[in-house]
XYZ file of N, CA and C in Angstrom:
486
model
N -13.192 10.141 15.311
C -13.747 9.443 16.452
C -13.529 7.939 16.344
N -13.741 7.402 15.133
C -13.570 5.963 14.963
C -12.117 5.549 15.130
N -11.174 6.463 14.781
C -9.756 6.165 14.978
C -9.438 6.055 16.466
N -10.005 6.904 17.270
C -9.785 6.874 18.721
C -10.347 5.585 19.297
N -11.509 5.188 18.834
C -12.127 3.945 19.295
C -11.283 2.745 18.883
N -10.787 2.756 17.652
C -9.955 1.663 17.161
C -8.663 1.559 17.965
N -8.022 2.694 18.209
C -6.788 2.714 18.990
C -7.059 2.227 20.414
N -8.168 2.638 20.998
C -8.519 2.210 22.357
C -8.715 0.698 22.421
N -9.402 0.176 21.417
C -9.636 -1.282 21.377
C -8.306 -2.017 21.219
N -7.430 -1.534 20.369
C -6.125 -2.178 20.169
C -5.281 -2.142 21.440
N -5.308 -1.040 22.144
C -4.571 -0.939 23.406
C -5.139 -1.914 24.421
N -6.461 -1.985 24.498
C -7.113 -2.915 25.426
C -6.727 -4.362 25.104
N -6.743 -4.726 23.827
C -6.381 -6.093 23.409
C -4.918 -6.380 23.726
N -4.056 -5.400 23.528
C -2.640 -5.624 23.825
C -2.417 -5.866 25.318
N -3.177 -5.188 26.168
C -3.076 -5.435 27.611
C -3.560 -6.831 27.961
N -4.617 -7.276 27.314
C -5.119 -8.636 27.547
C -4.069 -9.664 27.135
N -3.459 -9.439 25.997
C -2.436 -10.355 25.506
C -1.234 -10.361 26.440
N -0.810 -9.192 26.879
C 0.317 -9.082 27.793
C 0.031 -9.785 29.113
N -1.169 -9.629 29.616
C -1.553 -10.273 30.870
C -1.570 -11.778 30.762
N -1.913 -12.294 29.596
C -1.986 -13.740 29.403
C -0.636 -14.363 29.065
N 0.389 -13.560 28.813
C 1.682 -14.120 28.434
C 2.275 -14.984 29.539
N 2.068 -14.623 30.809
C 2.577 -15.463 31.889
C 1.832 -16.782 31.935
N 0.544 -16.742 31.579
C -0.222 -17.981 31.511
C 0.303 -18.859 30.389
N 0.713 -18.267 29.272
C 1.257 -19.043 28.164
C 2.566 -19.714 28.561
N 3.393 -18.999 29.297
C 4.637 -19.591 29.775
C 4.320 -20.796 30.658
N 3.339 -20.641 31.532
C 2.937 -21.732 32.413
C 2.390 -22.899 31.600
N 1.625 -22.602 30.560
C 1.070 -23.661 29.719
C 2.163 -24.415 28.983
N 3.251 -23.728 28.633
C 4.344 -24.370 27.921
C 5.211 -25.227 28.838
N 5.058 -25.089 30.124
C 5.798 -25.890 31.081
C 5.279 -27.328 30.994
N 6.189 -28.273 30.861
C 5.778 -29.668 30.711
C 5.273 -30.227 32.035
N 4.575 -31.342 31.942
C 4.103 -32.043 33.126
C 5.308 -32.413 33.996
N 6.393 -32.850 33.345
C 7.594 -33.209 34.102
C 8.137 -32.003 34.868
N 8.218 -30.865 34.212
C 8.738 -29.663 34.865
C 7.839 -29.218 36.017
N 6.544 -29.345 35.847
C 5.626 -28.987 36.929
C 5.866 -29.878 38.148
N 6.033 -31.178 37.906
C 6.296 -32.098 39.011
C 7.644 -31.780 39.664
N 8.658 -31.521 38.853
C 9.981 -31.179 39.376
C 9.892 -29.932 40.254
N 9.148 -28.947 39.809
C 8.991 -27.719 40.600
C 8.261 -27.985 41.907
N 7.259 -28.847 41.862
C 6.530 -29.196 43.082
C 7.448 -29.909 44.066
N 8.207 -30.877 43.561
C 9.140 -31.616 44.426
C 10.198 -30.676 44.983
N 10.673 -29.757 44.170
C 11.693 -28.817 44.655
C 11.145 -27.924 45.761
N 9.860 -27.577 45.688
C 9.243 -26.779 46.764
C 9.230 -27.569 48.072
N 8.829 -28.844 47.999
C 8.871 -29.692 49.198
C 10.291 -29.744 49.744
N 11.239 -29.946 48.850
C 12.639 -30.080 49.241
C 13.154 -28.816 49.911
N 12.927 -27.681 49.284
C 13.434 -26.419 49.818
C 12.766 -26.047 51.142
N 11.518 -26.474 51.315
C 10.812 -26.214 52.576
C 11.084 -27.304 53.610
N 11.962 -28.234 53.256
C 12.365 -29.344 54.123
C 11.172 -30.172 54.591
N 10.228 -30.355 53.679
C 9.056 -31.187 53.947
C 9.273 -32.551 53.284
N 8.612 -33.549 53.817
C 8.705 -34.876 53.215
C 8.074 -34.836 51.824
N 8.788 -35.422 50.867
C 8.294 -35.457 49.487
C 7.352 -36.649 49.354
N 6.103 -36.396 48.985
C 5.174 -37.520 48.814
C 5.684 -38.490 47.743
N 5.513 -39.754 47.998
C 6.006 -40.776 47.069
C 5.391 -40.646 45.686
N 4.151 -40.192 45.619
C 3.503 -40.026 44.313
C 4.214 -38.968 43.460
N 4.799 -37.969 44.083
C 5.572 -36.961 43.356
C 6.990 -37.458 43.098
N 7.557 -38.149 44.075
C 8.925 -38.647 43.957
C 9.057 -39.606 42.780
N 8.121 -40.509 42.620
C 8.206 -41.489 41.536
C 8.095 -40.819 40.167
N 7.340 -39.719 40.104
C 7.203 -38.996 38.833
C 8.418 -38.118 38.545
N 9.360 -38.082 39.464
C 10.602 -37.350 39.245
C 11.542 -38.135 38.327
N 11.310 -39.438 38.208
C 12.135 -40.269 37.323
C 11.871 -39.822 35.881
N 12.926 -39.415 35.184
C 12.754 -38.930 33.810
C 12.309 -40.052 32.866
N 11.509 -39.668 31.894
C 11.051 -40.635 30.893
C 11.943 -40.691 29.676
N 12.813 -39.683 29.510
C 13.692 -39.618 28.341
C 14.887 -38.715 28.658
N 15.788 -38.607 27.678
C 16.991 -37.800 27.908
C 16.681 -36.319 28.088
N 15.654 -35.815 27.426
C 15.296 -34.399 27.590
C 14.875 -34.128 29.032
N 14.033 -35.006 29.577
C 13.615 -34.835 30.965
C 14.789 -35.028 31.918
N 15.664 -35.981 31.601
C 16.838 -36.153 32.456
C 17.690 -34.891 32.440
N 17.806 -34.257 31.287
C 18.559 -33.004 31.194
C 17.976 -31.928 32.089
N 16.655 -31.865 32.151
C 15.974 -30.899 33.019
C 16.269 -31.224 34.485
N 16.194 -32.508 34.806
C 16.443 -32.967 36.181
C 17.890 -32.687 36.592
N 18.832 -33.079 35.746
C 20.249 -32.892 36.083
C 20.635 -31.408 36.093
N 19.919 -30.591 35.334
C 20.209 -29.148 35.312
C 20.040 -28.516 36.685
N 19.352 -29.210 37.592
C 19.188 -28.675 38.953
C 20.515 -28.617 39.703
N 21.559 -29.244 39.161
C 22.881 -29.184 39.787
C 23.684 -27.982 39.299
N 23.193 -27.312 38.278
C 23.923 -26.196 37.681
C 23.986 -24.977 38.577
N 25.057 -24.192 38.449
C 25.250 -23.021 39.311
C 24.194 -21.932 39.113
N 23.538 -21.899 37.957
C 22.540 -20.864 37.693
C 21.115 -21.315 38.020
N 20.980 -22.526 38.481
C 19.652 -23.042 38.840
C 19.374 -22.725 40.304
N 18.096 -22.506 40.621
C 17.748 -22.175 42.009
C 18.128 -23.292 42.981
N 18.278 -24.521 42.481
C 18.665 -25.653 43.331
C 20.155 -25.962 43.235
N 20.879 -25.169 42.456
C 22.289 -25.432 42.189
C 23.188 -25.475 43.407
N 22.825 -24.790 44.454
C 23.648 -24.784 45.672
C 23.146 -25.789 46.699
N 22.237 -26.662 46.262
C 21.704 -27.698 47.155
C 22.139 -29.071 46.638
N 21.772 -30.093 47.357
C 22.021 -31.474 46.912
C 20.740 -32.106 46.386
N 19.852 -31.298 45.859
C 18.546 -31.767 45.407
C 18.644 -33.008 44.527
N 19.434 -32.939 43.468
C 19.552 -34.064 42.528
C 20.010 -35.330 43.255
N 21.054 -35.205 44.046
C 21.629 -36.373 44.729
C 20.698 -36.894 45.830
N 20.093 -35.990 46.570
C 19.184 -36.401 47.645
C 17.937 -37.088 47.097
N 17.364 -36.542 46.030
C 16.142 -37.134 45.491
C 16.411 -38.452 44.775
N 17.539 -38.562 44.086
C 17.847 -39.868 43.469
C 18.071 -40.908 44.557
N 18.729 -40.518 45.629
C 18.932 -41.449 46.742
C 17.595 -41.893 47.316
N 16.666 -40.961 47.487
C 15.339 -41.304 48.002
C 14.637 -42.318 47.099
N 14.769 -42.151 45.803
C 14.159 -43.084 44.851
C 14.769 -44.471 45.009
N 16.093 -44.537 45.097
C 16.766 -45.835 45.226
C 16.502 -46.481 46.578
N 16.391 -45.682 47.618
C 16.093 -46.212 48.956
C 14.707 -46.868 48.968
N 13.781 -46.305 48.220
C 12.451 -46.912 48.134
C 12.536 -48.364 47.653
N 13.458 -48.640 46.765
C 13.612 -49.999 46.230
C 14.472 -50.859 47.140
N 15.617 -50.327 47.545
C 16.603 -51.156 48.256
C 16.285 -51.351 49.727
N 15.834 -50.321 50.404
C 15.566 -50.432 51.843
C 14.089 -50.652 52.150
N 13.261 -49.893 51.478
C 11.823 -49.965 51.749
C 11.144 -51.123 51.008
N 11.850 -51.687 50.039
C 11.317 -52.796 49.220
C 9.999 -52.395 48.550
N 9.913 -51.162 48.125
C 8.721 -50.636 47.478
C 8.768 -51.021 46.000
N 7.982 -52.004 45.631
C 7.990 -52.539 44.276
C 7.534 -51.517 43.235
N 6.762 -50.537 43.666
C 6.290 -49.490 42.758
C 7.466 -48.697 42.167
N 8.561 -48.633 42.893
C 9.737 -47.882 42.452
C 10.754 -48.757 41.710
N 10.493 -50.050 41.598
C 11.488 -50.961 41.024
C 11.845 -50.589 39.580
N 10.876 -50.617 38.682
C 11.159 -50.292 37.284
C 11.586 -48.830 37.105
N 10.932 -47.884 37.772
C 11.416 -46.503 37.642
C 12.877 -46.339 38.077
N 13.289 -47.065 39.107
C 14.684 -46.929 39.541
C 15.641 -47.479 38.486
N 15.252 -48.558 37.829
C 16.100 -49.096 36.747
C 16.176 -48.108 35.589
N 15.052 -47.491 35.276
C 15.047 -46.483 34.224
C 15.973 -45.326 34.596
N 15.912 -44.890 35.845
C 16.788 -43.809 36.301
C 18.254 -44.223 36.199
N 18.546 -45.437 36.579
C 19.921 -45.944 36.512
C 20.427 -45.946 35.071
N 19.533 -46.154 34.118
C 19.961 -46.213 32.715
C 20.510 -44.881 32.209
N 20.311 -43.808 32.964
C 20.865 -42.508 32.597
C 22.246 -42.278 33.235
N 22.785 -43.293 33.903
C 24.055 -43.160 34.621
C 25.160 -42.666 33.694
N 25.820 -41.612 34.146
C 26.911 -41.029 33.378
C 27.624 -40.024 34.271
N 28.874 -39.834 34.032
C 29.606 -38.782 34.722
C 29.745 -38.968 36.219
N 29.686 -37.845 36.918
C 30.001 -37.800 38.344
C 29.063 -38.591 39.237
N 27.836 -38.827 38.809
C 26.866 -39.538 39.633
C 26.753 -41.017 39.244
N 27.435 -41.431 38.185
C 27.313 -42.805 37.672
C 27.695 -43.851 38.713
N 28.734 -43.589 39.470
C 29.200 -44.566 40.454
C 28.108 -44.895 41.474
N 27.423 -43.873 41.972
C 26.335 -44.105 42.927
C 25.198 -44.891 42.283
N 24.843 -44.532 41.053
C 23.769 -45.236 40.349
C 24.124 -46.709 40.180
N 25.357 -46.984 39.814
C 25.800 -48.364 39.594
C 25.807 -49.141 40.907
N 26.209 -48.498 41.989
C 26.174 -49.174 43.294
C 24.749 -49.585 43.645
N 23.790 -48.714 43.404
C 22.389 -49.066 43.665
C 21.924 -50.186 42.738
N 22.355 -50.151 41.496
C 21.999 -51.224 40.567
C 22.523 -52.563 41.069
N 23.740 -52.580 41.536
C 24.323 -53.827 42.053
C 23.565 -54.328 43.280
N 23.120 -53.424 44.129
C 22.313 -53.817 45.295
C 20.988 -54.415 44.835
N 20.360 -53.757 43.858
C 19.079 -54.239 43.334
C 19.232 -55.637 42.735
N 20.298 -55.844 42.000
C 20.525 -57.162 41.388
C 20.778 -58.213 42.460
N 21.574 -57.874 43.478
C 21.846 -58.829 44.560
C 20.577 -59.204 45.323
N 19.644 -58.272 45.409
C 18.390 -58.553 46.105
C 17.609 -59.664 45.408
N 17.611 -59.662 44.066
C 16.866 -60.671 43.313
C 17.292 -60.599 41.843
N 18.292 -61.402 41.509
C 18.838 -61.394 40.154
C 17.780 -61.785 39.123
N 16.981 -62.784 39.422
C 15.962 -63.226 38.472
C 14.942 -62.117 38.198
N 14.554 -61.428 39.236
C 13.602 -60.321 39.074
C 14.202 -59.251 38.170
N 15.475 -58.934 38.398
C 16.141 -57.946 37.556
C 16.122 -58.395 36.105
N 16.538 -59.620 35.861
C 16.616 -60.125 34.493
C 15.246 -60.124 33.808
N 14.233 -60.550 34.521
C 12.886 -60.603 33.939
C 12.314 -59.201 33.714
N 12.639 -58.300 34.592
C 12.016 -56.970 34.523
C 12.550 -56.104 33.394
N 13.733 -56.375 32.887
C 14.288 -55.513 31.834
C 13.940 -55.995 30.427
N 13.334 -57.176 30.325
C 12.970 -57.708 29.012
C 12.024 -56.736 28.308
N 12.410 -56.351 27.107
C 11.575 -55.471 26.296
C 11.604 -54.002 26.655
N 12.369 -53.629 27.653
C 12.453 -52.215 28.048
C 13.458 -51.496 27.148
N 13.116 -50.276 26.742
C 13.998 -49.528 25.842
C 15.348 -49.235 26.487
N 15.377 -49.135 27.784
C 16.621 -48.808 28.474
C 17.498 -50.038 28.736
N 17.026 -51.217 28.379
C 17.815 -52.436 28.595
C 19.082 -52.456 27.748
N 19.111 -51.661 26.697
C 20.290 -51.612 25.821
C 21.235 -50.469 26.170
N 20.974 -49.776 27.268
C 21.852 -48.688 27.716
C 22.691 -49.173 28.885
N 23.925 -48.736 28.908
C 24.765 -49.035 30.069
C 24.372 -48.113 31.201
N 24.463 -48.576 32.396
C 25.026 -49.815 32.923
C 24.058 -51.011 32.935
N 22.781 -50.795 32.566
C 21.814 -51.893 32.562
C 22.285 -52.997 31.616
N 22.689 -52.618 30.418
C 23.125 -53.599 29.418
C 24.316 -54.396 29.938
N 25.308 -53.712 30.481
C 26.501 -54.392 30.990
C 26.127 -55.403 32.062
N 25.312 -55.001 33.020
C 24.957 -55.885 34.122
C 24.010 -57.004 33.671
N 23.233 -56.726 32.666
C 22.385 -57.764 32.087
C 23.244 -58.856 31.460
N 24.249 -58.461 30.724
C 25.156 -59.415 30.076
C 26.019 -60.141 31.106
N 26.532 -59.434 32.089
C 27.407 -60.073 33.079
C 26.638 -61.022 34.007
N 25.328 -60.808 34.121
C 24.504 -61.718 34.927
C 23.779 -62.760 34.073
N 24.154 -62.772 32.783
C 23.599 -63.742 31.820
C 22.079 -63.715 31.766
N 21.533 -62.522 31.738
C 20.095 -62.370 31.581
C 19.755 -62.656 30.110
N 18.665 -63.330 29.897
C 18.263 -63.604 28.506
C 16.851 -63.252 28.265
């Protein structure tokens, strides 16, 4: 009898563990990934992306940038869309057209990841930002970890920022 009770309890516990496994996957999802998923839902539903979510789309490091850029991959649910290009453009437009100062430093951080096929667009936005206010650009990159990454570093040197 006690063996039957023990087996029943073990089966019950295994079902509880199995049921919680999806919650564990969700818990392992980073804050960045959660925001990216939220923004992608707005995008796919063709709804306006709130600026508070858009600004948090700017990656804080190369790992997050890898997650963001992976949205261009053929196996990603956003791979057949222009999500990456459209959202980066929205971020840069906030600075260049809307003059939204809240996006100024995040846009420079995003530009510091410029590489490959999208680098040309990032650099064009950087040049627009610098033309808008060279002194602001020079002052804003002081002490930033991304100031030593190209294209920020190159443009900092060519504009004689100190």
